[in-house]
Short mmCIF file of C-alpha atoms and ligand atoms in Angstrom, two decimals:
data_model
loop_
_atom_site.label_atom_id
_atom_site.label_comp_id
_atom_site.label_asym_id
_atom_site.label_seq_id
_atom_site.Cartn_x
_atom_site.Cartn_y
_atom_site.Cartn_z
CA UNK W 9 -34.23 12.95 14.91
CA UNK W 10 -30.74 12.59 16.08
CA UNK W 11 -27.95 13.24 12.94
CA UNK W 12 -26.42 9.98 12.17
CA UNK W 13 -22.70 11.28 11.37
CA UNK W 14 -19.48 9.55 10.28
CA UNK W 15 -16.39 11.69 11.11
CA UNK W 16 -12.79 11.18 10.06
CA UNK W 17 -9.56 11.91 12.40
CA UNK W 18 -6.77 12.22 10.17
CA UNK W 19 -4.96 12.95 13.15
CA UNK W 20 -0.60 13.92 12.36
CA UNK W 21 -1.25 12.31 9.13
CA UNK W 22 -0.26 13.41 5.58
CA UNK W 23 1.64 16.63 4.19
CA UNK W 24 -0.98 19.41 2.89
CA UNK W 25 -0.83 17.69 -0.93
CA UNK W 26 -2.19 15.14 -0.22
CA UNK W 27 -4.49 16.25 2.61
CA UNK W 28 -5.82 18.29 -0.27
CA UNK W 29 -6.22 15.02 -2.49
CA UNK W 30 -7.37 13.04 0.17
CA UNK W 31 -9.93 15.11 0.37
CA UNK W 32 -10.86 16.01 -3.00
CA UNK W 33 -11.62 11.70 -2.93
CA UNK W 34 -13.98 11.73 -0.08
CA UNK W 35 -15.98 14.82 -1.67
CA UNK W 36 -16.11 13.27 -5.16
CA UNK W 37 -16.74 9.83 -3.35
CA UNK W 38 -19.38 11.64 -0.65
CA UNK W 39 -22.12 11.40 -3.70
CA UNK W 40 -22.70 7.59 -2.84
CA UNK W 41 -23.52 8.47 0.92
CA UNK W 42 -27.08 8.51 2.08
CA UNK W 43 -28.32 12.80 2.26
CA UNK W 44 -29.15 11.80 5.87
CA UNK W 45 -25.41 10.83 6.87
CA UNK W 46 -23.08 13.48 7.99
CA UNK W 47 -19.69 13.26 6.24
CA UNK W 48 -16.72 15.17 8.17
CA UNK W 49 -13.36 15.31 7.79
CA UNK W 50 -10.99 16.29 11.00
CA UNK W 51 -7.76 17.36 9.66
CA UNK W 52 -4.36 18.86 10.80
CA UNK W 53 -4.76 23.05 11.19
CA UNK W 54 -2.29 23.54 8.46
CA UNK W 55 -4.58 22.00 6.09
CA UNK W 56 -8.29 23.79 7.31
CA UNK W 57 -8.34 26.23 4.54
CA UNK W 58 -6.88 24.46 1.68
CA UNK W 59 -9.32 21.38 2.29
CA UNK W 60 -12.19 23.80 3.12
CA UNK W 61 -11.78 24.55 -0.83
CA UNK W 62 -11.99 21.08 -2.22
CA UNK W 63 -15.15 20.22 -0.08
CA UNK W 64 -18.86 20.83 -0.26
CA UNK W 65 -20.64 17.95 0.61
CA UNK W 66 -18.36 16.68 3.21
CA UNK W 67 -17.84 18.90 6.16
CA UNK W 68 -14.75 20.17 8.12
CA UNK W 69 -13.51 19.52 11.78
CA UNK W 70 -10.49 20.94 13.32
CA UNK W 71 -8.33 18.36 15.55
CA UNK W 72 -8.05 20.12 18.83
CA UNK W 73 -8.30 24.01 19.87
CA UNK W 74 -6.82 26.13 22.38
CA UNK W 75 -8.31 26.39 26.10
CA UNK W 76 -7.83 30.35 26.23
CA UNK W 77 -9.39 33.11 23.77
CA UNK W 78 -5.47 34.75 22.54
CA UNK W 79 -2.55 35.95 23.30
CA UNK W 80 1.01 35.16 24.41
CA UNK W 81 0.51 31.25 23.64
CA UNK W 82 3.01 30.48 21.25
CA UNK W 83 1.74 27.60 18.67
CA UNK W 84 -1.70 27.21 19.94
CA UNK W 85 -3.97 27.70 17.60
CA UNK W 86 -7.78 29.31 18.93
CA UNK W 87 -11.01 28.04 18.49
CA UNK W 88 -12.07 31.58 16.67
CA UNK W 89 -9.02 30.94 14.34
CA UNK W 90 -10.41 27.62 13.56
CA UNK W 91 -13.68 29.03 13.16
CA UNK W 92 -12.42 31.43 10.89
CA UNK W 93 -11.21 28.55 7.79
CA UNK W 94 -14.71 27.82 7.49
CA UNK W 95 -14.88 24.85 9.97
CA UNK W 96 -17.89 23.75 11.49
CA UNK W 97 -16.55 21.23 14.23
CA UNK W 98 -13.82 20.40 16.50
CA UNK W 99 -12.40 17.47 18.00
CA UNK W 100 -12.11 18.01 21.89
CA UNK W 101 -10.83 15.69 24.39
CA UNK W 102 -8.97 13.02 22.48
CA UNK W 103 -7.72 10.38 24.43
CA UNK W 104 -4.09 10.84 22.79
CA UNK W 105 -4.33 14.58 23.38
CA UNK W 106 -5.59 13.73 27.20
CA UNK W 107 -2.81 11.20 27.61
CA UNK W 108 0.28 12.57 25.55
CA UNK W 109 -0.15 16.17 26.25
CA UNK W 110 -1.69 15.89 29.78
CA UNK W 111 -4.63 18.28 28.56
CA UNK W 112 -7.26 17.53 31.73
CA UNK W 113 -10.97 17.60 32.50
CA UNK W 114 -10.68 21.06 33.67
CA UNK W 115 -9.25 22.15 30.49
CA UNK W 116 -11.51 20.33 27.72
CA UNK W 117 -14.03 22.25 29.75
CA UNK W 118 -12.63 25.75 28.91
CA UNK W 119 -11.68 24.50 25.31
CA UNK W 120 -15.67 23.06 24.94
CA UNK W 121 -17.02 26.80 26.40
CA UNK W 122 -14.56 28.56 23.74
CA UNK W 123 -15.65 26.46 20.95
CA UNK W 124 -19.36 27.06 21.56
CA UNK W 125 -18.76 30.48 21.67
CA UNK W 126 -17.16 30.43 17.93
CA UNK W 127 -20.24 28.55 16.56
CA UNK W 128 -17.81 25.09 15.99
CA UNK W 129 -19.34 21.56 17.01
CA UNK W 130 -17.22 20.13 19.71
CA UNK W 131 -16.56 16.26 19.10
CA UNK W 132 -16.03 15.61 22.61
CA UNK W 133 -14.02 12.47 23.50
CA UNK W 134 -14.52 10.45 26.56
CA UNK W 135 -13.31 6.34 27.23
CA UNK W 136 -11.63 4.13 29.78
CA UNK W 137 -8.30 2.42 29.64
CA UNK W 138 -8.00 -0.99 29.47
CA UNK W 139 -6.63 -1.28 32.92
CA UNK W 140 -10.12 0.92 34.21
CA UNK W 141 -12.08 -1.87 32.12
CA UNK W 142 -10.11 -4.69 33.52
CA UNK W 143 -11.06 -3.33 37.34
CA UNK W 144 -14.65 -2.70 35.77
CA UNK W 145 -14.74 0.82 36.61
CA UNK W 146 -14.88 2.10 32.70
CA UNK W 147 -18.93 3.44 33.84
CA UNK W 148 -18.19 5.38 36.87
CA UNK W 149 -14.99 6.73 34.51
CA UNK W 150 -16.93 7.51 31.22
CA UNK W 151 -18.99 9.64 34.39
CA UNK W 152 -16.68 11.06 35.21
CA UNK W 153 -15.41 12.36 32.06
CA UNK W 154 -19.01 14.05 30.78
CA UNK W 155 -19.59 15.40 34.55
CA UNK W 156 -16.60 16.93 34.29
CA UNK W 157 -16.15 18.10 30.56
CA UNK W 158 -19.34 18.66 30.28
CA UNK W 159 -22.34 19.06 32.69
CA UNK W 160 -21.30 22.55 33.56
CA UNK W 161 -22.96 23.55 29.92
CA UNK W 162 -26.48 24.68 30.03
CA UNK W 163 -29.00 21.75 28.36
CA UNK W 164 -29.17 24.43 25.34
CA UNK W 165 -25.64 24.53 24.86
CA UNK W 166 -25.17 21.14 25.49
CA UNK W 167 -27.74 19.88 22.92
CA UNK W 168 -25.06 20.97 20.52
CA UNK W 169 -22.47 18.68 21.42
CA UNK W 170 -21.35 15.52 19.61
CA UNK W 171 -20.35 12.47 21.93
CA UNK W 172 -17.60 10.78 21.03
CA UNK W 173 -16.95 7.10 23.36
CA UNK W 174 -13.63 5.55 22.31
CA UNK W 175 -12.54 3.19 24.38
CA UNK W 176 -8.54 3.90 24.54
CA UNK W 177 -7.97 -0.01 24.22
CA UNK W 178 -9.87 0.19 20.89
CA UNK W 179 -8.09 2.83 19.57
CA UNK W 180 -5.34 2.13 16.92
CA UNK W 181 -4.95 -1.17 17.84
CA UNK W 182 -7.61 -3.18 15.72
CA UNK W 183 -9.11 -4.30 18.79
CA UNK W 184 -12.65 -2.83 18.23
CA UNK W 185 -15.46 -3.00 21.12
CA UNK W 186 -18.08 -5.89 20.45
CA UNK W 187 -20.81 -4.49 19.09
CA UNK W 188 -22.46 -5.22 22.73
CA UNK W 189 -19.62 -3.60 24.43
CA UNK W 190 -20.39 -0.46 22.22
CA UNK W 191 -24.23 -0.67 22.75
CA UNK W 192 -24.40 -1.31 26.34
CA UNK W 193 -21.89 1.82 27.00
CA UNK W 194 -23.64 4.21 24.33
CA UNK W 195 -26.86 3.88 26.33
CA UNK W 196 -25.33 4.28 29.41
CA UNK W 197 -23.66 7.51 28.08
CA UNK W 198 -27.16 8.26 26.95
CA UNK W 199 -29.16 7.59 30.37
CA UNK W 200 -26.03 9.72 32.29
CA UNK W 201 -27.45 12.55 30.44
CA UNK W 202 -31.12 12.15 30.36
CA UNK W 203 -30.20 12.47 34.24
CA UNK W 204 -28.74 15.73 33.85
CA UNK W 205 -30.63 17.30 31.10
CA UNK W 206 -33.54 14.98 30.65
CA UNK W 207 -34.98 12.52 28.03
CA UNK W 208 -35.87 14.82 25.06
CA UNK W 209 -32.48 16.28 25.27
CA UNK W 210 -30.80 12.93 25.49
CA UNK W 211 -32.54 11.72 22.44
CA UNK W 212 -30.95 14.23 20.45
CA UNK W 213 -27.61 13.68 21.06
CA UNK W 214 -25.80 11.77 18.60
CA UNK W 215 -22.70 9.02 19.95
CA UNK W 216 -20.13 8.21 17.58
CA UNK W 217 -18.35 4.63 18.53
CA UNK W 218 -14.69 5.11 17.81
CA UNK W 219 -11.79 2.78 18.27
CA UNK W 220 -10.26 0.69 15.21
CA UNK W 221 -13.54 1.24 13.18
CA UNK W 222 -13.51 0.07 9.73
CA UNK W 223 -15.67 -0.92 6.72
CA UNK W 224 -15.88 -4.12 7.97
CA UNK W 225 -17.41 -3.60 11.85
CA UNK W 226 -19.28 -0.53 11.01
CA UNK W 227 -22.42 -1.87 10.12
CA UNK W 228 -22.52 -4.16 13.38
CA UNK W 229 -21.72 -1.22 15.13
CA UNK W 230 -23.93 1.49 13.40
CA UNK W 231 -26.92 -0.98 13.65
CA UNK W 232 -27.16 -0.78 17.65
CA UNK W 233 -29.97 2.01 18.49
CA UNK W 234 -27.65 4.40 20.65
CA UNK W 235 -24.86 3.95 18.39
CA UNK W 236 -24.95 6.78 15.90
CA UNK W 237 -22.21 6.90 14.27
CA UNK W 238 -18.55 6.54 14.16
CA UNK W 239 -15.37 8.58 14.87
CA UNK W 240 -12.72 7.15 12.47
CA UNK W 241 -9.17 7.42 12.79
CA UNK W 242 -6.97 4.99 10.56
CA UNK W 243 -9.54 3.93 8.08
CA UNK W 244 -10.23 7.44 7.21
CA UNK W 245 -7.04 7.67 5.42
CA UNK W 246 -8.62 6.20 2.58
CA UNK W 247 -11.19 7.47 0.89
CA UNK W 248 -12.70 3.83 -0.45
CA UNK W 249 -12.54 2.59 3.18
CA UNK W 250 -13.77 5.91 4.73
CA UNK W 251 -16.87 6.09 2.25
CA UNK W 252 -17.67 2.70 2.61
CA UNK W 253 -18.18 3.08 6.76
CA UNK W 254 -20.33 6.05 5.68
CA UNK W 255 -22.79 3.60 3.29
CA UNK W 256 -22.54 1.30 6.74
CA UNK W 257 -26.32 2.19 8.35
C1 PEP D 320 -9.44 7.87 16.67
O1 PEP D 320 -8.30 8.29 16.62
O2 PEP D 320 -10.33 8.63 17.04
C2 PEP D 320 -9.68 6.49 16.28
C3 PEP D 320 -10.86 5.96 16.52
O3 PEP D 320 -8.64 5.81 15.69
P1 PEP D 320 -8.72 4.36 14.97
O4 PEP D 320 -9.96 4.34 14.14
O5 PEP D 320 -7.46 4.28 14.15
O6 PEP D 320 -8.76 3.34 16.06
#
């Protein structure tokens, strides 16, 4: 059975105090959500082991990682440094990290390799604009994405990947995807990789919907069979709201 998980992207949000209070509410909130439900929290590298203290329940994600092992690469922080705070996943691929800091397909790759090989998760990203919708190419481009992020994995490593789809429209904006819009895209995601890697390991892959997600659309959303979750940026900023997506399946 595929893990039904609910993830949190604080994203360049909140000073460490009250990262470390933000999070102390999730974990003392986490007790109301369902054993079989995930709980992750994403949060800024300057706050992995502070948070990693005030959580047991919930789970901890880095934000991004670096696309080479070490060295001379001033302010990047490495996957085996993330590792090393006591995360268990990263977020890879983000479509503000894609688009703002021009990080390609090429390099999510390298960063996806690195943080396999530091035992983290990747949370890999992948949507279309709202332009690539609008000229109805947002299948061939989701395609393109996981070909190229991710198909050069072997179907052991890539059984340990998370799927993120976010449609960049969606994202911030309050605009969510119709439940349908979510659905019919999740098991298209799914079918691209039961073509790669076959059915069995297709089954086990869980897809988080992400994209102005909140305690009010989640349990639309969560209720569509390929849709196993949710990747939550501005509503995870509060741990009522955050919580309350969680008790959403
Ligand atoms: C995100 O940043 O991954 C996200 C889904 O943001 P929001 O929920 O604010 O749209």
């Amino acid at each position: 059975m595929r893990k039904k998980i609910v993830a949190g992207n604080w994203k360049m949000n909140t000073t460490l105090q009250e990262g470390i209070k933000l999070a102390s509410e999730v974990e003392s909130l986490s007790t109301q959500v369902p054993s079989d439900v995930t709980l992750i929290v994403c949060v800024p590298f300057t706050h992995l082991t502070e948070v990693k203290k005030v959580i047991n329940r919930t789970l901890l994600g880095a934000e991004n990682c670096a696309s080479e092992v070490s060295g001379a690469y001033t302010g990047e922080v490495s996957a085996a440094m993330v590792a090393s705070t006591g995360a268990n996943y990263v977020i890879i691929g983000h479509s503000e990290r894609r688009s703002y800091f021009n990080e390609t397909d090429e390099t999510l790759a390298k960063k996806v390799k690195l943080a396999l090989a530091n035992q983290l998760t990747p949370i890999f990203c992948i949507g279309e604009l709202l332009s690539e919708r609008e000229a109805n190419i947002h299948f061939d481009v989701v395609k393109k994405q996981l070909q190229k992020g991710l198909f050069d994995l072997s179907a052991e490593d890539f059984g340990k990947i998370v799927i993120a789809y976010e449609p960049v429209w969606a994202i911030g904006t309050g605009r969510t995807a119709t439940s349908e819009q979510a659905q019919e895209m999740h098991y298209f995601i799914r079918n691209t990789i039961a073509e790669k890697y076959g059915k069995e390991v297709a089954k086990e892959i869980s897809i988080l919907y992400g994209g102005s997600c909140n305690d009010k659309n989640a349990a639309e959303l969560f209720a569509n069979p390929d849709v196993d979750g949710g990747l939550i940026g501005g509503a995870s900023l509060k741990a009522e709201s955050f919580i309350a997506i969680a008790r959403s399946f």
